[in-house]
Coordinates of C-alpha atoms in Angstrom, one line a residue:
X10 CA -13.9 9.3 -14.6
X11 CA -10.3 10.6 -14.2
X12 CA -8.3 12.2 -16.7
X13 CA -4.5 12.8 -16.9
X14 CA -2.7 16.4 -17.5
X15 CA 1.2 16.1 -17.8
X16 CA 2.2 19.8 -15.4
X17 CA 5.5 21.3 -16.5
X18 CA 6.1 24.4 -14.0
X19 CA 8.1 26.3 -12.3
X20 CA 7.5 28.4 -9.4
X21 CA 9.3 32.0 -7.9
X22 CA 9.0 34.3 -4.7
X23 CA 7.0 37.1 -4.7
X24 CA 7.2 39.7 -2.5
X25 CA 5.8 39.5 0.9
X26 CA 1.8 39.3 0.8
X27 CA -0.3 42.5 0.2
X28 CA 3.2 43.8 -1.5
X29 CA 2.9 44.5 -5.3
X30 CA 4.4 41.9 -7.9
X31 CA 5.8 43.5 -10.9
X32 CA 6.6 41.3 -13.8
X33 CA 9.4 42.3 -16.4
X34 CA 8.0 43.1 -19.5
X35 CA 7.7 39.4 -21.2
X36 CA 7.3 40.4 -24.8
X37 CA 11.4 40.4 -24.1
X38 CA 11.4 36.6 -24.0
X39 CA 12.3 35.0 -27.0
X40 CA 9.4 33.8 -29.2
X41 CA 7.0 35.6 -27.4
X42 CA 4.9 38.0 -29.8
X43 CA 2.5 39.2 -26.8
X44 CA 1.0 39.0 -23.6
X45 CA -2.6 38.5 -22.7
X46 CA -4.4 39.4 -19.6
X47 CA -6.7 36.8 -18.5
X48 CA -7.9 38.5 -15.4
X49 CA -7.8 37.5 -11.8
X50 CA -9.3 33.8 -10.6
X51 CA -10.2 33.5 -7.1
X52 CA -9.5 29.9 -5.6
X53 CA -10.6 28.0 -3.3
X54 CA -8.7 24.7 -2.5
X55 CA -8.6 22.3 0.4
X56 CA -5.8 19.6 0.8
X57 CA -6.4 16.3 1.7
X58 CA -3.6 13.9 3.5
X59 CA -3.8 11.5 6.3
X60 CA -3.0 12.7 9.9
X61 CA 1.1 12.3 9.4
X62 CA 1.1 13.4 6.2
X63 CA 2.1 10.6 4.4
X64 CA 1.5 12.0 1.1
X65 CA 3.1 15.3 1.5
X66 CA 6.0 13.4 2.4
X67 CA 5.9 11.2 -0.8
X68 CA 5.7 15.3 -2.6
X69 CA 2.1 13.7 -3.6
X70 CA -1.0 16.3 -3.4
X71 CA -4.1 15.7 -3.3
X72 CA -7.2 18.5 -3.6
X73 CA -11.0 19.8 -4.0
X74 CA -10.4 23.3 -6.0
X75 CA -13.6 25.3 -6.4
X76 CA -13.1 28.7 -9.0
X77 CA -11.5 29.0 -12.2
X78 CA -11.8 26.6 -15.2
X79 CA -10.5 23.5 -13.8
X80 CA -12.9 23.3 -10.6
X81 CA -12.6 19.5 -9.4
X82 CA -10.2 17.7 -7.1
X83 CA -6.5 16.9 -8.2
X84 CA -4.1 14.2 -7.5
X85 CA -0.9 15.3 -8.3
X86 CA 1.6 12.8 -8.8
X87 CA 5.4 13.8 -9.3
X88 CA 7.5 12.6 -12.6
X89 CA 10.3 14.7 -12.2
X90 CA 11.6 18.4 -10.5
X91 CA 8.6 20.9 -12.0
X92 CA 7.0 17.8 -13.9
X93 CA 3.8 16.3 -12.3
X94 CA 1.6 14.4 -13.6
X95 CA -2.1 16.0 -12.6
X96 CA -5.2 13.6 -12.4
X97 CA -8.1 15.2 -12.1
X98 CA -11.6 13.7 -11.3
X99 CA -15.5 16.3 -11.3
X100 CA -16.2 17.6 -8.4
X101 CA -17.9 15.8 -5.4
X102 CA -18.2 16.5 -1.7
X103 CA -15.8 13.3 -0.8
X104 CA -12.7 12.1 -2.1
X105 CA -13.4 10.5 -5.2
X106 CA -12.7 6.3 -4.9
X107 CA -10.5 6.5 -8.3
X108 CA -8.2 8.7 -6.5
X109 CA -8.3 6.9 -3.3
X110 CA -7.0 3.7 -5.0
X111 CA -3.8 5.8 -6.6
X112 CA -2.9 6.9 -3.2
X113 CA -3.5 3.2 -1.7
X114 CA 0.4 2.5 -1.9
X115 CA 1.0 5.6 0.6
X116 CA -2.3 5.9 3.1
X117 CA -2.7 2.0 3.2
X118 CA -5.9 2.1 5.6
X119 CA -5.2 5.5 6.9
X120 CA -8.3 8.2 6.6
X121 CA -7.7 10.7 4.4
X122 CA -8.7 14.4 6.0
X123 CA -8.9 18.0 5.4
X124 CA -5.2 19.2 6.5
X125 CA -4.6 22.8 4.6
X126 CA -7.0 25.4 2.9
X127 CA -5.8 27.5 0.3
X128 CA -7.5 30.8 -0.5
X129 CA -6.1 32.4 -4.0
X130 CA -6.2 35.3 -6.3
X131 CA -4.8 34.3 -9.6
X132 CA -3.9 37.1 -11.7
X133 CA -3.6 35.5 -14.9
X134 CA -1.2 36.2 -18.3
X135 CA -0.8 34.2 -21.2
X136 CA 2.7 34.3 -23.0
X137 CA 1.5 33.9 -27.2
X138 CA 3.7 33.6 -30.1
X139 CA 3.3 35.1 -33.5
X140 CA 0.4 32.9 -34.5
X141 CA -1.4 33.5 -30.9
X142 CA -0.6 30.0 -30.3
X143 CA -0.3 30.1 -26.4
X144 CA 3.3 29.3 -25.0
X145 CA 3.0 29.4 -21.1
X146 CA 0.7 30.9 -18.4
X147 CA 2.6 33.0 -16.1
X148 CA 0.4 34.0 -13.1
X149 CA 0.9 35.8 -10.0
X150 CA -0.8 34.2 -6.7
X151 CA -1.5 35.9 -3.5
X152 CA -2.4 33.3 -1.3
X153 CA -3.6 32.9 2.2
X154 CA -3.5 29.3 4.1
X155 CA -5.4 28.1 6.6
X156 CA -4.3 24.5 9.0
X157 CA -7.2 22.5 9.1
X158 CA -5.9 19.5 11.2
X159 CA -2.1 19.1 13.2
X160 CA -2.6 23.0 14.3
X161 CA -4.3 25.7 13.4
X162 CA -1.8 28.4 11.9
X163 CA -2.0 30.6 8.9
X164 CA 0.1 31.9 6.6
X165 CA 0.0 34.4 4.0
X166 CA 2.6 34.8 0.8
X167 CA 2.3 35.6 -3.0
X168 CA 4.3 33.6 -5.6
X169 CA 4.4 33.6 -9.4
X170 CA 4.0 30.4 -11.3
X171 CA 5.0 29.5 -15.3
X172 CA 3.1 26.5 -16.6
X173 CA 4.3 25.3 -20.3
X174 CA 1.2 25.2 -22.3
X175 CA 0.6 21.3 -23.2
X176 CA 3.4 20.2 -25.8
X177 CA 5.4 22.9 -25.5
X178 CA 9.1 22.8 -25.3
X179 CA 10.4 22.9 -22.1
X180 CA 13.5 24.6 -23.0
X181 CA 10.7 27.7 -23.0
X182 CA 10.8 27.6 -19.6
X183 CA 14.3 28.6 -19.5
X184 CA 14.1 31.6 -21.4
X185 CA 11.3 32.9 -19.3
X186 CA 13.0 32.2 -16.3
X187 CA 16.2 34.0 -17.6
X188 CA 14.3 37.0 -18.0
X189 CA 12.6 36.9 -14.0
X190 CA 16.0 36.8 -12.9
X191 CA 17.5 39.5 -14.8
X192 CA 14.3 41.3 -12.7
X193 CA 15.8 39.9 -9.3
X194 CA 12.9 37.2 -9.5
X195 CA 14.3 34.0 -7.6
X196 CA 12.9 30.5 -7.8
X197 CA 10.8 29.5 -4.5
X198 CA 12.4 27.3 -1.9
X199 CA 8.9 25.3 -1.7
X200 CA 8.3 22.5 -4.2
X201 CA 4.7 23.4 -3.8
X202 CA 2.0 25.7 -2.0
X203 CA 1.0 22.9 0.3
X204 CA 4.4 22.3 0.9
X205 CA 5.5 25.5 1.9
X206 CA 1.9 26.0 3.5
X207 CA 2.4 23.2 5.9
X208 CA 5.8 24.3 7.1
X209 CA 4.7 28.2 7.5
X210 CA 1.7 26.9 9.5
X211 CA 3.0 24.0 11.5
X212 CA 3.4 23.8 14.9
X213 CA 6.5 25.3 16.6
X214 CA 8.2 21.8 18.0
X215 CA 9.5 22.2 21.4
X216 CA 13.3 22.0 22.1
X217 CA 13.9 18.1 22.8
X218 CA 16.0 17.8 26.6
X219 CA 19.2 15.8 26.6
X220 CA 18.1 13.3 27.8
X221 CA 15.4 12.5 24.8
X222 CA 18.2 13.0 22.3
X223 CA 20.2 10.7 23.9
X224 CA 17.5 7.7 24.0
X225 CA 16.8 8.4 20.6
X226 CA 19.5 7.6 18.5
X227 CA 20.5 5.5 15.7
X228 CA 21.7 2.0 18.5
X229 CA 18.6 1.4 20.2
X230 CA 16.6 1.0 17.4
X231 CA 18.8 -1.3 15.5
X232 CA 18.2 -3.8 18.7
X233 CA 13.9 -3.4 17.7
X234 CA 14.2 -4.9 14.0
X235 CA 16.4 -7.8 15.1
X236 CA 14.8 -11.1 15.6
X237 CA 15.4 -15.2 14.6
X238 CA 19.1 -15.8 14.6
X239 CA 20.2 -12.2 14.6
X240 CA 18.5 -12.3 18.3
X241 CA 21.5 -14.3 19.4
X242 CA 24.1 -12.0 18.2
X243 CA 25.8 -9.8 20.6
X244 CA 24.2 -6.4 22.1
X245 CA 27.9 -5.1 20.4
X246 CA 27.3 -6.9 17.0
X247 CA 23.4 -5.9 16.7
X248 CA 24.6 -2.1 17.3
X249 CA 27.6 -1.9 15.3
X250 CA 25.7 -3.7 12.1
X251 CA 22.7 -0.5 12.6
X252 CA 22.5 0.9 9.4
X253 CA 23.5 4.7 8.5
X254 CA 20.5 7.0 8.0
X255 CA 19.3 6.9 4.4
X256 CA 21.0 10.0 3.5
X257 CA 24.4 8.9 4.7
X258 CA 27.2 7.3 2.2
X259 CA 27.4 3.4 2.9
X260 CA 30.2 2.1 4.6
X261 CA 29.1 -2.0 5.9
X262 CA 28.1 -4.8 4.0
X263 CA 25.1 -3.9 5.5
X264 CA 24.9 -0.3 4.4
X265 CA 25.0 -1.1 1.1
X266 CA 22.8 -4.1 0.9
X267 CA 19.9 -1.9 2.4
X268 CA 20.3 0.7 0.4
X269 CA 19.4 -1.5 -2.3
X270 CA 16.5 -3.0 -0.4
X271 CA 15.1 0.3 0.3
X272 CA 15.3 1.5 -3.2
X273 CA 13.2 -2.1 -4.1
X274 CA 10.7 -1.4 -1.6
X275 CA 10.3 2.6 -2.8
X276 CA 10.2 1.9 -6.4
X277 CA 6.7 -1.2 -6.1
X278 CA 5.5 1.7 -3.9
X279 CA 6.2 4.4 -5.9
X280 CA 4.9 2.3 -9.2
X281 CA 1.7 1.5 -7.5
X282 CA -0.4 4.3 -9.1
X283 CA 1.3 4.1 -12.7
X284 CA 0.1 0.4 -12.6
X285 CA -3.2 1.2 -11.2
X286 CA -3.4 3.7 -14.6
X287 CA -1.9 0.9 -16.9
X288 CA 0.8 2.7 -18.0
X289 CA 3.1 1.0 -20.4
X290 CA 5.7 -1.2 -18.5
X291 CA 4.9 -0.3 -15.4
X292 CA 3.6 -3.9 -14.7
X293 CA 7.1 -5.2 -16.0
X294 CA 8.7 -2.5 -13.3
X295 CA 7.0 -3.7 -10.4
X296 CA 7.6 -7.1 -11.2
X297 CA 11.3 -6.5 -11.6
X298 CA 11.8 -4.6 -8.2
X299 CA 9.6 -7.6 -6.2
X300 CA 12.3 -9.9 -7.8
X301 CA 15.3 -8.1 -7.0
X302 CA 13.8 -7.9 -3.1
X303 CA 13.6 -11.4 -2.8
X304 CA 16.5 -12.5 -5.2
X305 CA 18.3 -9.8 -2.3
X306 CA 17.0 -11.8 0.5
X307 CA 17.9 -15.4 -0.8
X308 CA 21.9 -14.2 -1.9
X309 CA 22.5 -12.1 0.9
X310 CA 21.4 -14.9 3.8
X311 CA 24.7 -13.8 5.8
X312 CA 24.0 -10.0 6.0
X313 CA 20.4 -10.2 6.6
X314 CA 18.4 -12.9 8.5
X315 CA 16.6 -15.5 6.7
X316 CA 14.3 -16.7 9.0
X317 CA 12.5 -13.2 9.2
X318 CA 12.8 -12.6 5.2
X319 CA 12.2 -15.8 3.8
X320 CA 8.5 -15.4 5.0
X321 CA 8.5 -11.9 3.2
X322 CA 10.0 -13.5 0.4
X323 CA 7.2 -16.0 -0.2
X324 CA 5.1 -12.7 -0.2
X325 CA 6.8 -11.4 -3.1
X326 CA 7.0 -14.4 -5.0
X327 CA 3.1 -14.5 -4.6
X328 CA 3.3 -10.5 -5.5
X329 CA 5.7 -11.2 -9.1
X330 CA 2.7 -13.8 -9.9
X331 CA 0.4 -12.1 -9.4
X332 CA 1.7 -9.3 -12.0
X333 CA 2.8 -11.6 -14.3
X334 CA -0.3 -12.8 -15.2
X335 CA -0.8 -9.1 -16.7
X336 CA 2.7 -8.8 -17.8
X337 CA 3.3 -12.5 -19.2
X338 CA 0.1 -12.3 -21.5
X339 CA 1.2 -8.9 -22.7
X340 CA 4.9 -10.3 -23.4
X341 CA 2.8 -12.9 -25.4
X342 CA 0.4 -11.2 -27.4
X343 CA 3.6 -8.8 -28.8
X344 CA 5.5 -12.0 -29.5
X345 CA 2.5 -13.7 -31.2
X346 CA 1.5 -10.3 -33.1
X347 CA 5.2 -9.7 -34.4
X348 CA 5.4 -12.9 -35.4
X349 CA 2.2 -13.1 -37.2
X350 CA 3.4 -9.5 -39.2
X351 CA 6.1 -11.5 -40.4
X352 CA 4.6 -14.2 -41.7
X353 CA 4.1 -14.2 -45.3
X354 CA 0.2 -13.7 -46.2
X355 CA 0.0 -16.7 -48.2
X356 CA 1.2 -18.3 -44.8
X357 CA -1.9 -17.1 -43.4
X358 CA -5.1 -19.0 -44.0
X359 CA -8.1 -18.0 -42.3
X360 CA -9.0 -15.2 -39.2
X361 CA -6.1 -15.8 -37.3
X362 CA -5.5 -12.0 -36.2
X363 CA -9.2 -11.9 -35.3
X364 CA -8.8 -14.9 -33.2
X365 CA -5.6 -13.4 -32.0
X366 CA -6.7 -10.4 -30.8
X367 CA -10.2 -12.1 -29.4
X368 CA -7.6 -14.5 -27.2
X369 CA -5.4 -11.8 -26.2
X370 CA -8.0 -9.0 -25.4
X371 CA -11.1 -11.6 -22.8
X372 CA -7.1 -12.9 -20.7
X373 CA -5.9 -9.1 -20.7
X374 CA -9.3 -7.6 -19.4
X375 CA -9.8 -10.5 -16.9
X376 CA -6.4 -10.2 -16.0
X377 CA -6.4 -6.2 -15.3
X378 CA -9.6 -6.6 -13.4
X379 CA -7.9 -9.2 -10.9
X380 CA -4.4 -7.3 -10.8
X381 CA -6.9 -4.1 -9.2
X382 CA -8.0 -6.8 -7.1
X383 CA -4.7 -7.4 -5.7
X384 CA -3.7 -4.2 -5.1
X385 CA -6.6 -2.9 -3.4
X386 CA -6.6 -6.5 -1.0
X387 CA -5.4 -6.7 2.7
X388 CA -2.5 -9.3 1.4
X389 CA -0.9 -6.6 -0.5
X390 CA -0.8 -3.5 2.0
X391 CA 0.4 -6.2 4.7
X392 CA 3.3 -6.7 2.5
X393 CA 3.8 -3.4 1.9
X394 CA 3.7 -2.4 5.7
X395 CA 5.8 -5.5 6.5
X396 CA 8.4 -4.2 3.9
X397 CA 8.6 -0.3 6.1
X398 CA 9.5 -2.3 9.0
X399 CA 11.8 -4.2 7.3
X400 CA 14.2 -1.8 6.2
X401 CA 12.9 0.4 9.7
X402 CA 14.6 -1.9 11.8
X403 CA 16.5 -4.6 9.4
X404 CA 17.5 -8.1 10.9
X405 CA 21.1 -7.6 10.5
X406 CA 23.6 -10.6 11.5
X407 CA 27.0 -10.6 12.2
X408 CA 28.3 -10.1 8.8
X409 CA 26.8 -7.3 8.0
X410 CA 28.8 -5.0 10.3
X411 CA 31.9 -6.0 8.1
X412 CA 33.4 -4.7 4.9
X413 CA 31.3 -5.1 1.8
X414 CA 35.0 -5.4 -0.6
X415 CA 34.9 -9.7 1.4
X416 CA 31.3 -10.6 2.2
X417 CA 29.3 -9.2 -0.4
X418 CA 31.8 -10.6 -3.4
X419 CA 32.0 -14.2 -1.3
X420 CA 28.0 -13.7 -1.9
X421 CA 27.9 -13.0 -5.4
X422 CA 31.0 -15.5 -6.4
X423 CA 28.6 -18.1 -4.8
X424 CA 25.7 -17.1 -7.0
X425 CA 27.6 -17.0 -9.8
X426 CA 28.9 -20.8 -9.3
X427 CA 25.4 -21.9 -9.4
X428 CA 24.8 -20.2 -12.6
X429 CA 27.4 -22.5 -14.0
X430 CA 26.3 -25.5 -12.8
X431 CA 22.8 -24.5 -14.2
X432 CA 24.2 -24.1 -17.6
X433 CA 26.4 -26.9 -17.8
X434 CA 23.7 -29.4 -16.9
X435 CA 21.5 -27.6 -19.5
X436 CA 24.1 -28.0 -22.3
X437 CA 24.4 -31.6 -21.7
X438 CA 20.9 -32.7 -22.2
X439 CA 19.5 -33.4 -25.2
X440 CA 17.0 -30.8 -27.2
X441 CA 13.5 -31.3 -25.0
X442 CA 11.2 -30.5 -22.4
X443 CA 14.1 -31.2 -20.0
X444 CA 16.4 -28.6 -21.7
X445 CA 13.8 -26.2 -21.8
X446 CA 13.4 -26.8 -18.3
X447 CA 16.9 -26.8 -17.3
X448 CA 17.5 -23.8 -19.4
X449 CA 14.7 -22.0 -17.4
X450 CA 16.3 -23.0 -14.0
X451 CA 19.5 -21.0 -15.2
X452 CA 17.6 -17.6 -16.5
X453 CA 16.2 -17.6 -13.4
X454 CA 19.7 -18.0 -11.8
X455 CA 21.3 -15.7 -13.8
X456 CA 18.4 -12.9 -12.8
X457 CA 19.5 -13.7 -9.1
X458 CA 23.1 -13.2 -9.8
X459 CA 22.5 -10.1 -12.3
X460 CA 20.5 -8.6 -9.4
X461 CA 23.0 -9.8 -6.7
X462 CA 25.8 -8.1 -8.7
X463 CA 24.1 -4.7 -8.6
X464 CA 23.5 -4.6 -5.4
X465 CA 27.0 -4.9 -4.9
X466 CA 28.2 -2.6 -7.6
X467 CA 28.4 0.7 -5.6
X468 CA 30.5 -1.7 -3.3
X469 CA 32.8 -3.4 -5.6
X470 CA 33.0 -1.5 -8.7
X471 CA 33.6 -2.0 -12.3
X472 CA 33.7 -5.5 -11.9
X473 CA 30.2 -6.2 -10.3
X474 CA 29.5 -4.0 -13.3
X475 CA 30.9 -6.1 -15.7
X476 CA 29.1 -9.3 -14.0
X477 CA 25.7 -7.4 -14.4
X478 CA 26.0 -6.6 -18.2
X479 CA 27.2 -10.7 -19.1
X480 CA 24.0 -11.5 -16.8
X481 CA 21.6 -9.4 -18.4
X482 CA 23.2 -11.0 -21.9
X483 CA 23.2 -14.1 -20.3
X484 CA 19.5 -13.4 -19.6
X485 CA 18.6 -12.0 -22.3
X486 CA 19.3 -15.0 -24.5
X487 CA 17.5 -17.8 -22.4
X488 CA 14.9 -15.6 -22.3
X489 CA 14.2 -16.0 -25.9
X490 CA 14.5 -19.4 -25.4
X491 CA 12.0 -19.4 -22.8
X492 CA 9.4 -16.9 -24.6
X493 CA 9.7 -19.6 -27.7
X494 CA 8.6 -22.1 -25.1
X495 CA 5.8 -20.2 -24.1
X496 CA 4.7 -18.9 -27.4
X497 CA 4.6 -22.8 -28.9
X498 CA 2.5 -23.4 -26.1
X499 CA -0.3 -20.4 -26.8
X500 CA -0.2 -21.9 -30.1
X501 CA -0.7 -24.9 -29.4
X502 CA -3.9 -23.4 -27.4
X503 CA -4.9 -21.6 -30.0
X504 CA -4.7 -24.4 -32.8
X505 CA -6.7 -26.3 -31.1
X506 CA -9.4 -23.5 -30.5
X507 CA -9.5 -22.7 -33.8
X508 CA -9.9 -26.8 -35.1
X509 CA -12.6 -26.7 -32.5
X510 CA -14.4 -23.6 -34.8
X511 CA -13.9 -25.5 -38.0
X512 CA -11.3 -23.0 -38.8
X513 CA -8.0 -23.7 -40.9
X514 CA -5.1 -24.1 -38.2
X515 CA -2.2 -24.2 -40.7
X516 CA -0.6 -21.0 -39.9
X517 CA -0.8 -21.7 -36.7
X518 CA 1.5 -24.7 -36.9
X519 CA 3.7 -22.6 -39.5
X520 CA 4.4 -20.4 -36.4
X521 CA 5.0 -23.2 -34.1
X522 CA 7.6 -24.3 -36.2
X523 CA 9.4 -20.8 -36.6
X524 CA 9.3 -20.6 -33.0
X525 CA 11.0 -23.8 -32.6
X526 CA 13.7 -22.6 -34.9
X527 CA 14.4 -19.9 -32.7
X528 CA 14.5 -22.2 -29.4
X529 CA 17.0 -24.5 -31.7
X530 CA 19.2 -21.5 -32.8
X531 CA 19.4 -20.2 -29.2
X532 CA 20.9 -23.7 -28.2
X533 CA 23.2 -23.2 -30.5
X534 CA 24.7 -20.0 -29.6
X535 CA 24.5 -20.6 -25.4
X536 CA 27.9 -22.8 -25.4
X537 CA 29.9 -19.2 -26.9
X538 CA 27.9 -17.0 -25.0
X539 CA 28.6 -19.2 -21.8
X540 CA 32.0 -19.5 -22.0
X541 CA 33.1 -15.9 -22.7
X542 CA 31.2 -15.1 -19.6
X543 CA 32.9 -17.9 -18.0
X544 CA 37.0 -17.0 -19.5
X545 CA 35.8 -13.4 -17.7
X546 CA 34.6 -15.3 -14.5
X547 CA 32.8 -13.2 -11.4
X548 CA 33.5 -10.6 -9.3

């Protein structure tokens, strides 16, 4: 079974291999009462990646270490620069499956093979305060790599390494490194030993001939992702529209709205292993960045072709479901539980929390079991390989050669109008299922329009800004109308389970009636909420 180690380090040049590595005297560093030598380690570790090194490229690494005390194989997953988060799994002679299902997201149903061996000799300190507590290991590393597949070069380099002991204080890290420099010691230009080892060992790349570079730029391929009515547009209109490379400042309508596709696609992606661990709102996460894709697709018809994303919008909308039935039984069992701590306790008549937390815990672990499913299914990894070649070669139309400041506001004006219609037809029905419902229909508007309006912020500025903060409020407030909606419906559920068990069901309809307080107060305050948003209008 896998276990999870939070990896705060940071990593310097050494001198050229076989050279000696002094370290400064570290009892300098502040808080440092001595320093304890923990010998040499020799290591032995072979890196794992598919033949185009789709991990690397991600900054993901994945090993089978053999020597010192954490023998095993290592997924490294980064957080942030010098934080990784290290899951580590007991040695075996093949990839274990746990770690095969984090990486899913990246190698799809690419093989995973030996690419890089890594020979070490770790001589090992430990940096102690007063107490002998330990504050960070600093180690020195001679290291010799080896190519295993894509060439067969080899490098050879030493590098010193400062780990923050687990909890430390990161602002340790500082004080050690303000002491290597003082020493001349720089940081390394490598994020990682397989990084570094894979561009000392790689394959010298031929100069390309004129020719090549000239078929290969950015025009030709914006003709390869165009297709359905974006087909029909001029050879001139499909080239100019070609988005800049990722790197480049948007200029086009279309610039911009991609940049904010891409970013949706890279975060469900990217989240794929933190949902995979169940980390804490990392379902919600997903969910959110599957909405914004499609809310993207269905506000931004003019820039981007509809007939090829509506069919990848159906995909997502099956995706968000999918998730939700994790996420919206986890948004109900807080609701239920908070609501349940405030009730009185002579409110509460027989084993409601145990029937509560029975409920809640048979949906959550069936639910978790068929979210795995999901991700580990062909439907999933189809979507995620239709997404690459979406934003690889994006159906642009006309429009999306043109300025963003005219037809991505025209876009997000027209959202916003159906917003309003949404919640005046809400506000003139009576309390009901058909408020509720109507209500509902505008949330979900008013998500479209929040996400609509951030795509366009970088665009249009402080007042796409302003539109995104009144949605979210906007939001925010039907959707405690909607979570009353569905909390008086799990209670209902739950009532009548509990009646069934010859149990009391009074406090159940105590809550029910709380909850339908809070619906009743929230249709209270929607006609001020609405019509501030409204005096300030859209973009």
């Amino acid at each position: 079974m896998a276990d999870t180690k939070r990896e705060i380090e940071r990593k310097y040049e050494g001198p050229p291999a076989g050279g000696d590595a002094p370290l400064p005297d570290l009892t300098d560093v502040p808080g440092v009462s001595g320093v304890i030598d923990k010998g040499v380690a020799e290591l032995d570790a072979t890196y794992y990646d598919t033949a185009d090194q789709r991990l690397a490229t991600a900054s993901l690494t994945l090993r089978r270490r053999t020597g010192g005390d954490d023998a095993g194989w290592h997924l490294k997953l980064p957080v942030s620069e010098g934080v990784r988060d290290e899951i580590r799994a007991p040695l075996s002679d093949t990839v274990p499956e746990d770690l095969t299902a984090l990486v899913r997201s990246r190698i799809r149903e690419a093989e995973l093979v030996p690419v890089v061996r890594l020979l070490s000799a770790r001589d090992i300190r430990h940096l102690v305060d007063a107490s002998g507590t330990l504050l960070a290991e600093v180690s020195v590393d001679r290291v010799r790599a080896e190519r295993l597949s894509g060439g067969a070069g080899s490098a050879e380099w030493t590098e010193i390494e400062v780990e923050l002991a687990d909890d430390g204080d990161p602002a340790f890290l500082d004080k050690v490194e303000k002491k290597l420099r003082k020493a001349g010691i720089k940081r390394s230009a490598s994020p990682s030993k397989l990084a570094k080892a894979l561009d000392d060992t790689a394959p010298r790349k031929p100069e390309k001939p004129e020719k090549a570079e000239k078929a290969g730029k950015p025009g030709k391929a914006g003709k390869a992702g165009t297709t359905g009515k974006a087909a029909d547009a001029s050879k001139a209109t499909t080239t100019a529209a070609k988005p800049e490379p990722p790197d480049s400042p948007p200029r086009t309508a279309g610039d911009h709205i991609l940049t904010y596709v891409r970013a949706q696609r890279d975060a469900i992606v990217e989240l794929d292993p933190a949902v995979r661990r169940d980390v804490p709102d990392s379902v919600h996460r997903m969910r959110v960045a599957t909405r914004r894709l499609r809310s993207t697709f269905r506000s931004y018809g003019k820039i981007l072709d509809r007939t090829v994303t509506d069919p990848i919008g159906v995909e997502l909308k099956w995706l968000a479901a999918e998730l939700g039935v994790d996420r919206d039984q986890e948004v109900l069992t807080e609701h239920l539980t908070t609501a349940l701590d405030d009730l009185p306790s002579e409110l509460v008549t027989g084993p409601v929390q145990a029937r509560l937390s029975t409920w809640s815990g048979g949906r959550r672990s069936g639910s978790r079991q068929h979210l795995i499913a999901v991700l580990d299914g062909k439907r999933y990894l189809d979507l995620l390989t239709t997404l690459d070649t979406l934003v690889a070669g994006p159906p642009l139309l006309e429009a999306a050669s043109k300025k963003p400041e005219k037809v991505i506001a025209k876009a997000v004006r027209k959202d916003f109008k159906k917003v309003a219609d949404l919640v005046g037809e809400a506000l003139e029905l009576p309390p009901g299922s058909e408020r509720d419902l109507a209500m509902h229909d505008a949330r979900k508007k008013a998500k479209r329009t929040r996400y609509a309006a951030e795509a366009a912020t970088p665009a249009l500025g402080d007042p796409a800004a302003d539109l995104v903060k009144s949605m979210k409020s906007l939001q925010t407030l039907l959707g405690d109308h909607q979570d009353s909606v569905m909390v008086r419906g799990a209670l209902r559920e739950l009532a009548t389970e509990a009646h069934g068990a010859g149990e009391n069901a009074f406090t159940y309809g105590v809550l029910y009636g709380r909850a339908e307080q809070r619906a009743a107060a929230v249709e209270a305050e929607l006609p001020g909420e609405w019509g501030a948003i409204e005096d300030q209008g859209a973009v």
